[in-house]
XYZ file of C-alpha atoms in Angstrom:
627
model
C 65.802 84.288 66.807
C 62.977 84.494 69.273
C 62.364 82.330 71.734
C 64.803 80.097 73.561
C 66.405 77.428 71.147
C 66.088 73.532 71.915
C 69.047 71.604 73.262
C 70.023 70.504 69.788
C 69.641 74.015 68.140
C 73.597 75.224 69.257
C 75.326 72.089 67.475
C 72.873 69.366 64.964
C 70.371 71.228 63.594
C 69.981 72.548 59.939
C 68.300 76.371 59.135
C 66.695 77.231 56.269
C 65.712 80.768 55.235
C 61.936 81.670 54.403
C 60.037 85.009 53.330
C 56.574 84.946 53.896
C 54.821 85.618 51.101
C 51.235 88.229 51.434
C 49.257 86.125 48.852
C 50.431 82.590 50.547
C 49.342 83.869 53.871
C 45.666 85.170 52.223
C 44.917 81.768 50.669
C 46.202 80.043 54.360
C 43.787 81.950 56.025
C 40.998 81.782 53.745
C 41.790 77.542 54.164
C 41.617 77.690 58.309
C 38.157 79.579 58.077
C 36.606 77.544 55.632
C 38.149 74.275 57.248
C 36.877 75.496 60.781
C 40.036 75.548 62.524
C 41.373 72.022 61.186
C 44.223 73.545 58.754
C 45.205 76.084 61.669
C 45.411 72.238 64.116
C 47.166 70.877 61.342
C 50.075 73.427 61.003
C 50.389 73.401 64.943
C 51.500 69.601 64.830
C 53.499 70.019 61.911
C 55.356 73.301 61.954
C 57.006 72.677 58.544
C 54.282 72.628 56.559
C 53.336 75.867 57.984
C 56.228 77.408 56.703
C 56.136 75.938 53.641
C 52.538 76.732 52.820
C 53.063 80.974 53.583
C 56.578 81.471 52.955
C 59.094 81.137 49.786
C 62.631 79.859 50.462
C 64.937 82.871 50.543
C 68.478 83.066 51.727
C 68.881 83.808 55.458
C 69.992 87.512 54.913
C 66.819 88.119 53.680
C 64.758 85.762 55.784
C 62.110 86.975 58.394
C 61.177 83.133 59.046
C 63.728 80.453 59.777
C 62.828 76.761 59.995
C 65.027 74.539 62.273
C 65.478 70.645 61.481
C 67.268 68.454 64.016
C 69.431 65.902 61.823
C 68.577 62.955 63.595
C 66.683 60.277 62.697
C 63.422 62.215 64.314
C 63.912 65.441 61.875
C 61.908 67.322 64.168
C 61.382 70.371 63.156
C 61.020 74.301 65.091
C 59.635 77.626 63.292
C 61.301 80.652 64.451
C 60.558 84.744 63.519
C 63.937 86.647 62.987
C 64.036 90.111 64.586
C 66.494 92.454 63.488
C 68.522 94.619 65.649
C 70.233 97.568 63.996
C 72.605 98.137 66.512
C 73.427 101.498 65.150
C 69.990 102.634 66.591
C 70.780 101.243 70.500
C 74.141 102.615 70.854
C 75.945 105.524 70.357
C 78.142 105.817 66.974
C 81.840 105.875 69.537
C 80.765 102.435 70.824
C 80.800 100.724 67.740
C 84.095 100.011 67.849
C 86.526 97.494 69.128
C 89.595 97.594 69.632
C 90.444 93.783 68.570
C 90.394 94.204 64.712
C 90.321 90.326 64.389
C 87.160 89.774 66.398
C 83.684 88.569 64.286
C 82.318 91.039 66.134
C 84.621 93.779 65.219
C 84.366 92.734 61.453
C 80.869 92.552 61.258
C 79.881 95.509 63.008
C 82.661 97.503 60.854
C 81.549 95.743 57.546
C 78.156 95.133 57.721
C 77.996 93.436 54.225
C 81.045 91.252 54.963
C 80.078 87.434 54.202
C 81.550 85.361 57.026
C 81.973 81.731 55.925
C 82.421 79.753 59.481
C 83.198 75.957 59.492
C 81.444 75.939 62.768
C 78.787 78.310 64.781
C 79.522 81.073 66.883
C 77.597 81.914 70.048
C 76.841 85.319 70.528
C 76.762 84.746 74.423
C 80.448 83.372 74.300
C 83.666 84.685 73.943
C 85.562 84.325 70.714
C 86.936 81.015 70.730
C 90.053 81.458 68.305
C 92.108 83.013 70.795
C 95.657 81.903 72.190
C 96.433 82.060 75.973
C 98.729 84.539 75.248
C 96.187 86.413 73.615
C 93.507 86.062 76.430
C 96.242 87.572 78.938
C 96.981 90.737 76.706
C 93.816 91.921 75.238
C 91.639 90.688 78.091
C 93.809 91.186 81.036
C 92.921 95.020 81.639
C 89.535 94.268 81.543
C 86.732 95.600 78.791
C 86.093 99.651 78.894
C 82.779 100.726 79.391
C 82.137 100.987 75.484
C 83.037 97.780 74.644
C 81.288 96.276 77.488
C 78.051 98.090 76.336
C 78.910 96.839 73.504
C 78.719 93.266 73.927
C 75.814 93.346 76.313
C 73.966 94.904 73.211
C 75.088 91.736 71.307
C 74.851 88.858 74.175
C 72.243 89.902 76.236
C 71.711 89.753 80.062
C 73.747 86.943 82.055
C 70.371 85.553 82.727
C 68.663 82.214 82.469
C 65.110 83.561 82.477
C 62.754 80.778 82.882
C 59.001 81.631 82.248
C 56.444 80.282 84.429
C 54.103 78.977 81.579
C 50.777 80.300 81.752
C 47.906 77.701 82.733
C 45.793 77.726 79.850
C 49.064 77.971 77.655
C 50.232 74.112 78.910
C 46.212 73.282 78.732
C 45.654 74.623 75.185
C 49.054 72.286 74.680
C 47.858 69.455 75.889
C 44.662 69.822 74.646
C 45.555 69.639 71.221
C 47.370 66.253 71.269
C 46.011 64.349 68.435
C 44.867 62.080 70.375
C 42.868 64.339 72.464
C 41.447 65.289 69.416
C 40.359 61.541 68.336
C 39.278 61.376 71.550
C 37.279 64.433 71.526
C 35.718 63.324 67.961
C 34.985 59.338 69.302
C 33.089 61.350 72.098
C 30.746 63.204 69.731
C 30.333 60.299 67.941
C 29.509 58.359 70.829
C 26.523 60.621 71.847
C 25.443 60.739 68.452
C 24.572 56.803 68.690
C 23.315 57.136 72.671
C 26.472 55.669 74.409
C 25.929 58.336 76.963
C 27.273 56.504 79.861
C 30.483 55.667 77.942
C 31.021 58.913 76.548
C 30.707 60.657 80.230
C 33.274 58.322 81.701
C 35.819 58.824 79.172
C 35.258 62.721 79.042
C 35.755 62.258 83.054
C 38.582 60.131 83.052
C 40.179 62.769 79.857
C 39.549 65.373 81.964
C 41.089 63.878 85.318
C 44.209 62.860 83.143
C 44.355 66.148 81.306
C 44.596 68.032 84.904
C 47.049 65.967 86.522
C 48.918 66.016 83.994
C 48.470 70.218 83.759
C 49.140 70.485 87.193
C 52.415 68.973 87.400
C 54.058 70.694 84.716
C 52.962 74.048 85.950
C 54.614 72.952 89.214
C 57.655 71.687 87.584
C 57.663 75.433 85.603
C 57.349 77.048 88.854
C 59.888 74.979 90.550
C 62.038 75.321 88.022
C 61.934 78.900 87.400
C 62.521 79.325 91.285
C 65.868 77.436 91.108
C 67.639 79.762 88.503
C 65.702 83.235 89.374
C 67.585 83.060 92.908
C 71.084 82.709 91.251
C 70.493 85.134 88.314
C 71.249 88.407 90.071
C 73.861 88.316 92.581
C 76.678 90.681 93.167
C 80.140 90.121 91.608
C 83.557 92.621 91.479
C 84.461 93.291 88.068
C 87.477 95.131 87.077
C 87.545 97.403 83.992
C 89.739 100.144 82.339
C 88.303 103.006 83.421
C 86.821 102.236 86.537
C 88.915 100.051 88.520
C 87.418 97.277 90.649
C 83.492 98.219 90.931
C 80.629 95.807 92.615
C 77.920 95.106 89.865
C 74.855 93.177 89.428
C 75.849 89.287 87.448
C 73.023 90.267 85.102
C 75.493 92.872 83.594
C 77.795 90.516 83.097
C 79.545 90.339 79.598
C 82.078 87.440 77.718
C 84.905 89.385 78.620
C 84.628 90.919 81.584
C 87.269 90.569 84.580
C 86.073 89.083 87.573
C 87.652 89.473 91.071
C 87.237 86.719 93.435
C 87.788 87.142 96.680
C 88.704 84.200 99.210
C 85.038 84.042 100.229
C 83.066 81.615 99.151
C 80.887 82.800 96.436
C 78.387 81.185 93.241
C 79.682 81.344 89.964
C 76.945 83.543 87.913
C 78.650 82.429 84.322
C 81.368 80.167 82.659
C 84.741 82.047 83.938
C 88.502 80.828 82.435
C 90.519 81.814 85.352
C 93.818 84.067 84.694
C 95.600 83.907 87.914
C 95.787 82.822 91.285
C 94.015 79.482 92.141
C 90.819 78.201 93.284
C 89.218 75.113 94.874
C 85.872 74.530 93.663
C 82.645 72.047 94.585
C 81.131 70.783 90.744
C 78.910 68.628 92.453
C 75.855 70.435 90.737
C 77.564 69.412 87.659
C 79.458 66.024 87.945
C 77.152 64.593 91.449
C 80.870 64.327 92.574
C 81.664 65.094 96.016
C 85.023 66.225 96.126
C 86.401 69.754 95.846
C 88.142 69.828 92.632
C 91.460 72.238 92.596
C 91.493 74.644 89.505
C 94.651 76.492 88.073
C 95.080 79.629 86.151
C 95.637 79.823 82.459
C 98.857 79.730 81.737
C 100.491 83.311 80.888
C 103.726 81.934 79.448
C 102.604 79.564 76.751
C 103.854 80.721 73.202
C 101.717 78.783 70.628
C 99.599 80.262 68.532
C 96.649 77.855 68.767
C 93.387 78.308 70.395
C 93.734 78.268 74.370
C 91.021 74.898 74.173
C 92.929 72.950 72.305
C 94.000 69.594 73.612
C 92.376 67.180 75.610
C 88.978 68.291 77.283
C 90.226 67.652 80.918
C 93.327 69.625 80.391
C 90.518 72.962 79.453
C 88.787 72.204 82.439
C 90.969 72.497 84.501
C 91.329 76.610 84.001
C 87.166 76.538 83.968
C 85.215 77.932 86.626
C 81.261 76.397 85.633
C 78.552 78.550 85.819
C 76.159 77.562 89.121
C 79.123 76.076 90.822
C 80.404 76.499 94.360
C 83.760 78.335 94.738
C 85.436 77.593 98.305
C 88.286 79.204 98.313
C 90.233 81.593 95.962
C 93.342 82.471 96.813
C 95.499 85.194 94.915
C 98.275 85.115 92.569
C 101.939 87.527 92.992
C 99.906 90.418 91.353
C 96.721 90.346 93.659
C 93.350 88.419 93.942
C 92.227 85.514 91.841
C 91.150 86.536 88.359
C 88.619 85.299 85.632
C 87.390 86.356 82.334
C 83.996 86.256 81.638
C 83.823 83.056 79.092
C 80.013 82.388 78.792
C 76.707 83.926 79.720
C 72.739 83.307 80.145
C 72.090 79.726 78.598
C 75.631 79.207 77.012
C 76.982 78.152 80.249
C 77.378 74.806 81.878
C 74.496 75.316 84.503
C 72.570 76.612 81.056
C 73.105 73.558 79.334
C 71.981 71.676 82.199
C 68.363 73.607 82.137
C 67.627 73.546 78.604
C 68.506 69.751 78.695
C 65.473 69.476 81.143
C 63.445 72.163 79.210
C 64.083 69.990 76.000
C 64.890 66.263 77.121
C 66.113 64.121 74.153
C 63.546 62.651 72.209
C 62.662 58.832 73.507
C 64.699 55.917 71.049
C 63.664 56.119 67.270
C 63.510 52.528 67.279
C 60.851 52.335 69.663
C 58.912 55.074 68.525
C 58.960 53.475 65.033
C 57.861 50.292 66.482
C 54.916 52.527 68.291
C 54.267 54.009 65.143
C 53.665 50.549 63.501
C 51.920 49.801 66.149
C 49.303 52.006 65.638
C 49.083 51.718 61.692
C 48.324 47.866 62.171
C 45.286 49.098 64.310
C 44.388 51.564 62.215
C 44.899 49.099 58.693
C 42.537 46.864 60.661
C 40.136 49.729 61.507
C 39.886 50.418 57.918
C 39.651 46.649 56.991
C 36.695 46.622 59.443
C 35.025 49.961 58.438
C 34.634 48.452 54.506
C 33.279 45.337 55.806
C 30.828 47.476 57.632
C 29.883 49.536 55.053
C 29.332 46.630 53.229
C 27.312 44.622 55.213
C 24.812 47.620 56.609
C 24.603 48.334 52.682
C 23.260 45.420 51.898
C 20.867 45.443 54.566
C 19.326 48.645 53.532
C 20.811 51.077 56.254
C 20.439 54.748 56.001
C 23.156 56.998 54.704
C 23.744 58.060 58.040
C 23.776 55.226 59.891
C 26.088 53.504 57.696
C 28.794 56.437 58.608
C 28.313 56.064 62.091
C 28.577 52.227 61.972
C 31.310 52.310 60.028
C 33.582 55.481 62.087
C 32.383 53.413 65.060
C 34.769 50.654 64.010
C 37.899 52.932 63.830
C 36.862 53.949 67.748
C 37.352 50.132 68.402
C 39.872 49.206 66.862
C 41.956 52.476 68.548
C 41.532 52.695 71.884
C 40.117 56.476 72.414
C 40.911 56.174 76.168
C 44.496 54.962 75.872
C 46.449 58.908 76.260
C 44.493 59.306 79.069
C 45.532 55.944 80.655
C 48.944 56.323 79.741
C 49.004 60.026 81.326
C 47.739 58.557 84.720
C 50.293 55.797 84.447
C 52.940 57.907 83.886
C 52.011 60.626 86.880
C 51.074 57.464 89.539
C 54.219 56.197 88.664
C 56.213 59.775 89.826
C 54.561 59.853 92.647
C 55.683 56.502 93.540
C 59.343 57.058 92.381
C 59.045 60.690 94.540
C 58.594 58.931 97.430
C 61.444 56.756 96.672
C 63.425 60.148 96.578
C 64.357 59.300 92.565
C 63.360 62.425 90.144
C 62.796 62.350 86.763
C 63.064 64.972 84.413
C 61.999 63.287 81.136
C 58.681 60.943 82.338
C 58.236 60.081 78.941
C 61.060 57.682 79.319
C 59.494 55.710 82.283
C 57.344 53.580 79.399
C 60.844 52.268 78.435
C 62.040 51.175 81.920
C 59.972 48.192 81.038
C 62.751 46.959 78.326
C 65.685 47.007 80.320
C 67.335 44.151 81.086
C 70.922 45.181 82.132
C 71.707 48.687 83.963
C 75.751 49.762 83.887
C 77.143 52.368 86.085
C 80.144 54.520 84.639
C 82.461 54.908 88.297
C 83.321 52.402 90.266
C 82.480 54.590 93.451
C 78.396 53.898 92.906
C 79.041 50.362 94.176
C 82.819 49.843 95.854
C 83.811 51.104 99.166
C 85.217 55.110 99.471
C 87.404 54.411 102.156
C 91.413 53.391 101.466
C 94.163 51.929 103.230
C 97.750 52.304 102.386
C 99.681 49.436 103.491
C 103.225 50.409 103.017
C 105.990 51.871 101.029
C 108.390 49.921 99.114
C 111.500 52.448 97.754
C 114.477 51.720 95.436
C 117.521 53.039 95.654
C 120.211 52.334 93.034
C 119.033 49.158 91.266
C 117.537 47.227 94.136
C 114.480 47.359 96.336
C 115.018 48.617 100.391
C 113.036 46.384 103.035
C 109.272 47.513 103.126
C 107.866 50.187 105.115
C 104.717 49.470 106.551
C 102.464 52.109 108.369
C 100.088 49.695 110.467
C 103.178 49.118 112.701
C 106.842 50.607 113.158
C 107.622 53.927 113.919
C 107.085 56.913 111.249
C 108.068 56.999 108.090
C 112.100 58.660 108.039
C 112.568 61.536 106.318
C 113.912 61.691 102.858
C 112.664 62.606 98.668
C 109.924 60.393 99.341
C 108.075 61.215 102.860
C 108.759 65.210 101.466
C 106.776 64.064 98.169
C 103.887 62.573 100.064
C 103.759 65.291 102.287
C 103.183 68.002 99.575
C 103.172 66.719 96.148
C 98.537 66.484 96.250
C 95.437 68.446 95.837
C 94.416 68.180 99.501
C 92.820 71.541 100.655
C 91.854 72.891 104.296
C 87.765 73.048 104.302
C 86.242 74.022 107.663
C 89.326 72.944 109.857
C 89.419 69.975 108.119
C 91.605 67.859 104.998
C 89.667 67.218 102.122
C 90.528 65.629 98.980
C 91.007 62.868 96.891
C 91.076 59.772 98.874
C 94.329 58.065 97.850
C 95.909 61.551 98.187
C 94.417 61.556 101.729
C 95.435 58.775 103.105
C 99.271 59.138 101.829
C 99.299 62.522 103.598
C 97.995 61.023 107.002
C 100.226 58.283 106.549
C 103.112 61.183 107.115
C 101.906 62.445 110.094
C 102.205 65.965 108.889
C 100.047 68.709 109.164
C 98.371 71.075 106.380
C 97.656 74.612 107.282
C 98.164 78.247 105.801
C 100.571 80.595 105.296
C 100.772 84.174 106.605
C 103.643 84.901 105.578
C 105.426 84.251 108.994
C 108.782 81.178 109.138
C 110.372 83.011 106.418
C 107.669 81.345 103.311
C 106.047 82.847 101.174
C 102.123 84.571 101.947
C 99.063 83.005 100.770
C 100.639 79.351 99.632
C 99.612 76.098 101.196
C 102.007 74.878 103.708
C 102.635 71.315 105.573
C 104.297 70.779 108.567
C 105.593 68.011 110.520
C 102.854 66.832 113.243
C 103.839 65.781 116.800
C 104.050 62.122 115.396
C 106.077 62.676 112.589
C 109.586 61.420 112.583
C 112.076 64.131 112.883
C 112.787 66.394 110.122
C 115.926 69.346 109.541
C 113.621 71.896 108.312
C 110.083 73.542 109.932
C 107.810 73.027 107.027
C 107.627 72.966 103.129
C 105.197 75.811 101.127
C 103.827 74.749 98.227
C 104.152 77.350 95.619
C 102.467 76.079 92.604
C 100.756 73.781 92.103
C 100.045 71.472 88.633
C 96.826 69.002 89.192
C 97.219 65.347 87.878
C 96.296 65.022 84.193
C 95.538 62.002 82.767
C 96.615 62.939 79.491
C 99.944 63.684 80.514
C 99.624 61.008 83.686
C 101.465 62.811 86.580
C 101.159 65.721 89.126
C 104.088 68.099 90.045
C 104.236 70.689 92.652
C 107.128 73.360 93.247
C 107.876 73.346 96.899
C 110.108 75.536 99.075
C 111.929 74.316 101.819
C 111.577 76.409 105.510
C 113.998 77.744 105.526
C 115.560 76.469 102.341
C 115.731 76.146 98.733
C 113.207 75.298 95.987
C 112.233 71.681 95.092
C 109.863 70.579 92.576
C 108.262 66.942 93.426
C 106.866 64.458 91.230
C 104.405 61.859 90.965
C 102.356 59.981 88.295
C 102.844 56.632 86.261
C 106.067 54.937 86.820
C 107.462 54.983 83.426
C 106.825 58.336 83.185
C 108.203 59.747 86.062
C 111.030 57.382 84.713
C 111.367 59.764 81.883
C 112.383 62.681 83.573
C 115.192 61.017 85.949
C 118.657 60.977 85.623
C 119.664 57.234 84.224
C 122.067 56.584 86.170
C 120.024 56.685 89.296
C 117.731 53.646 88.389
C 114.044 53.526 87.857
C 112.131 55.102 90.221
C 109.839 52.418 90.737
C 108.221 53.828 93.472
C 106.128 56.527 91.274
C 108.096 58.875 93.354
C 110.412 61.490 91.558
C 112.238 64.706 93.330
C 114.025 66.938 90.826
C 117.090 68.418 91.916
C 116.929 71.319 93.542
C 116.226 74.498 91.447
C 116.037 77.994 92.017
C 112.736 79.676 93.151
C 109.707 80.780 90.257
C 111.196 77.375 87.771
């Protein structure tokens, strides 16, 4: 398809298949001529009867014309041209092969008059979706070879998201040809022709004031925009690959696929990455507006199942994603080298993508009130006509000329619709910006600003937008057998003493080292100060393990038989499965996996006999090292 497809196009809309049709097109053309340009206006607002009017439905094999329909209530429909790409012509006959025999691509390339019936799209910018994590790890973990990679960048595309700086008189011709620019423009010429010269020039003044404004912004919003992504869209990344090795390319080149090496600087993500080993602490706040680094884990190698690597709860997928146009801190290696990512997404498949064409294509404004607009404007115009037969009536009667009468009576429909209402609304709408820019609050869809006058109730969805950040933890209460101990409060006493629970507050989080300092979720925070321990890295050195997180009592801490504990792995909270778990190693000493989450679920994994655990507070029993 050419040209970029709305928001809407990946998911809800329908396609139909059209062929245009030589005679259709002759009798179109003949129509715009001898209509003076108004057919030609016509099929610009509505794109669907273009279609209709020089093409003949047609399957979409055979289709050179493809007509997109949203299917919600606004059935707004998009014409599209279909260009063909023979790929057989761009690449040589060896790399039309892959070696996955299962892949769509594979099939379709090898079969070109296979019939694929899919109960659900597939982007050509995405990797294959039907894939286990098992399957991910073997045919992916080698990387792509330089055929296949050529390959898919034939098929995807660059890993770009081009924005175009729209051309000036493109966004003016636009404008311009708003129907109600065009009732302006013919109230004007009517004015004049009955000697309302004053009014005429101050509403082709105020038209034309409201028609640059409102030009001007959105060629600064184009440029703005188009400034924001062209900085991100060619940056250099390692990618490994058969043949090659580890090589530094440009992120254009990028392909679903592809193995990227990240190394434990900080670098941009250039696509949607699903990470394969090591581990990495990442800033979404592009994404989410949340400030927190947010830990991500690597796919897991070991899982057996057969299903798709995505299924399951959203949250538990995310947290092996690496978002395109996100921040990654800190990447630290796995037992067989550097962190690890395949290529998932490119161009405007990716998260940062989405994000773009939602501001390129903003959601169209509530049907309800548009319907009520719509009514709105038929009750003026039922009136207009009401008035213009009275008109013609009454100057009738009184012997009016032929053309007097018309003007008369098209003079009522200029009353009884407000000619100069776009062009107030437009300066409305732009004064307002301003006023909300200075406020620092930006608005991507201005349209919407007309409905702010309706609300009467605004919700927020975290509690963080209006409660305090900061927590204090007050004590610990632990149980040991089938009774509670005494409390241990923090605000006064000495330390907390060591045992399965100070150990499990010490390491079982998702704290991380930024810039010398702790960072992390609050509640996770606070438990670790409350230890008096210390987080820092790992060379290697007190007989641990290299590269691993490892805390360590501070000079406050109460006194503890061992010099540290390294935290191997490391599984992030899930809601869906409402607990954390770590697996430790003692220094010097012996493996232990800690625990925390819900109470009766960390209930569920404890021995019976040694009570409830109703501190949220589990340790496993020790177990050797890699369990």
């Amino acid at each position: 398809l050419v040209g970029l497809p709305s928001r809407q196009s990946l998911s809800s809309q329908e396609v139909f298949g059209y062929k245009t049709e030589g005679f259709r097109r002759a009798l179109c053309l003949a129509g715009c001529i001898l209509s003076c340009g108004g057919l030609l206006l016509l099929f610009h607002w509505k794109p669907e009867w273009d279609v209709w009017a020089n093409c003949q439905p047609c399957s979409l094999e055979e289709a050179d014309v493809v007509l997109l329909r949203s299917t919600d209530e606004f059935q707004i429909c998009t014409r599209k041209k279909v260009t063909w790409i023979p790929l057989s012509t761009h690449l040589k006959p060896s790399s039309l092969a892959m070696d996955d025999e299962e892949s769509l691509l594979n099939r379709v390339i090898e079969k070109p008059g296979f019939k694929v019936i899919l109960d659900s799209h597939h982007l050509v910018g995405a990797l294959e979706d039907h894939y286990s994590s098992l399957e991910i790890h073997a045919k992916f973990g080698a990387g792509l070879t330089s055929a296949q990679q050529e390959l898919r960048r034939e098929i995807s595309g660059p890993n770009a998201i081009d924005i175009e700086v729209t051309p000036v008189w493109k966004l003016l011709v636009k404008e311009v040809l708003h129907p109600f620019y065009i009732f302006q423009a013919f109230s004007v010429c009517l004015w004049f022709a009955e000697s309302y010269t004053e009014y005429a020039v101050a509403i082709i003044i105020m038209s034309l004031l409201s028609i640059s404004l409102t030009v001007y912004d959105l060629r600064k919003q184009s440029v703005k925009l188009h400034q924001l992504v062209e900085s991100h869209n060619s940056v250099l990344v390692k990618v490994f690959r058969k043949q090659t090795g580890t090589q530094e390319v440009e992120s254009r080149h990028l392909v679903p696929g592809d193995i990227l090496v990240l190394d434990n600087g900080r670098s941009l993500m250039p696509c949607d990455a699903l990470l394969l080993s090591g581990q990495c602490i990442v800033n979404e706040g592009m994404l989410t507006g949340e400030s927190l680094p947010v830990t991500k884990t690597a796919l897991p190698q070991e899982c057996k199942s057969s299903q798709p690597w995505h299924r399951g709860s959203s949250e538990d997928s995310r947290r092996h994603l690496l978002f395109c146009g996100t921040d990654v801190i800190q990447a630290r290696g796995g037992d067989a080298g550097p962190a690890r990512a395949i290529v998932l997404r490119t161009g405007f498949n990716t998260a940062k993508g989405d994000l773009v064409r939602s501001i390129l294509y903003p959601k169209p404004m509530n049907f309800r009130l548009y319907r009520d607009a719509m009514q709105f404007l038929l009750c003026l115009v039922g009136l207009a006509g009401i008035g213009m037969v009275y008109a013609i009536c009454v100057f009738v009667i009184n012997g009016q000329e032929a053309g007097v009468v018309v003007k008369k009576a098209l003079d009522v429909i200029t009353i009884a619709v407000p000619p100069a209402l776009p062009a107030a609304l437009t300066t409305g709408i732009i004064y307002t910006q301003r006023r909300l820019k200075k406020k620092g609050i930006f608005c991507i869809s201005p349209q919407r600003i007309n409905v702010c006058g309706q609300l009467n109730l605004v919700c927020f969805d975290k509690t963080g937008t209006l409660t305090e950040d900061g927590l204090d933890l007050w004590g610990v209460i632990l149980a040991e057998g089938q009774s509670f101990q005494e409390a241990h409060r923090f605000s006064s006493g000495p330390p907390m003493p060591w045992g399965p629970a100070s150990a499990a507050m010490a390491c079982c989080h998702s704290l991380m080292v930024l810039d010398g300092k702790v960072q992390g979720d609050p509640l996770d925070l606070k438990m670790f100060e409350a230890t008096h321990w210390e987080l820092v890295d790992s060379a290697g050195g007190e007989g641990g393990p290299a590269d691993v997180l490892v805390v360590q009592p501070g000079p406050e801490a109460a006194e503890v038989p061992l010099k540290g504990l390294a935290v191997l792995r490391q599984f992030p909270f899930s809601s869906a499965l409402q607990r954390m778990t770590v697996v430790a190693q003692e220094l010097p000493g012996d493996g232990q996996v800690f625990m925390k989450g819900a109470p009766e679920m960390v209930a569920s994994f404890c021995q019976p006999e040694t009570g409830e655990p109703l501190a949220g507070i589990a340790q496993h029993p020790p177990c050797p090292l890699g369990m």
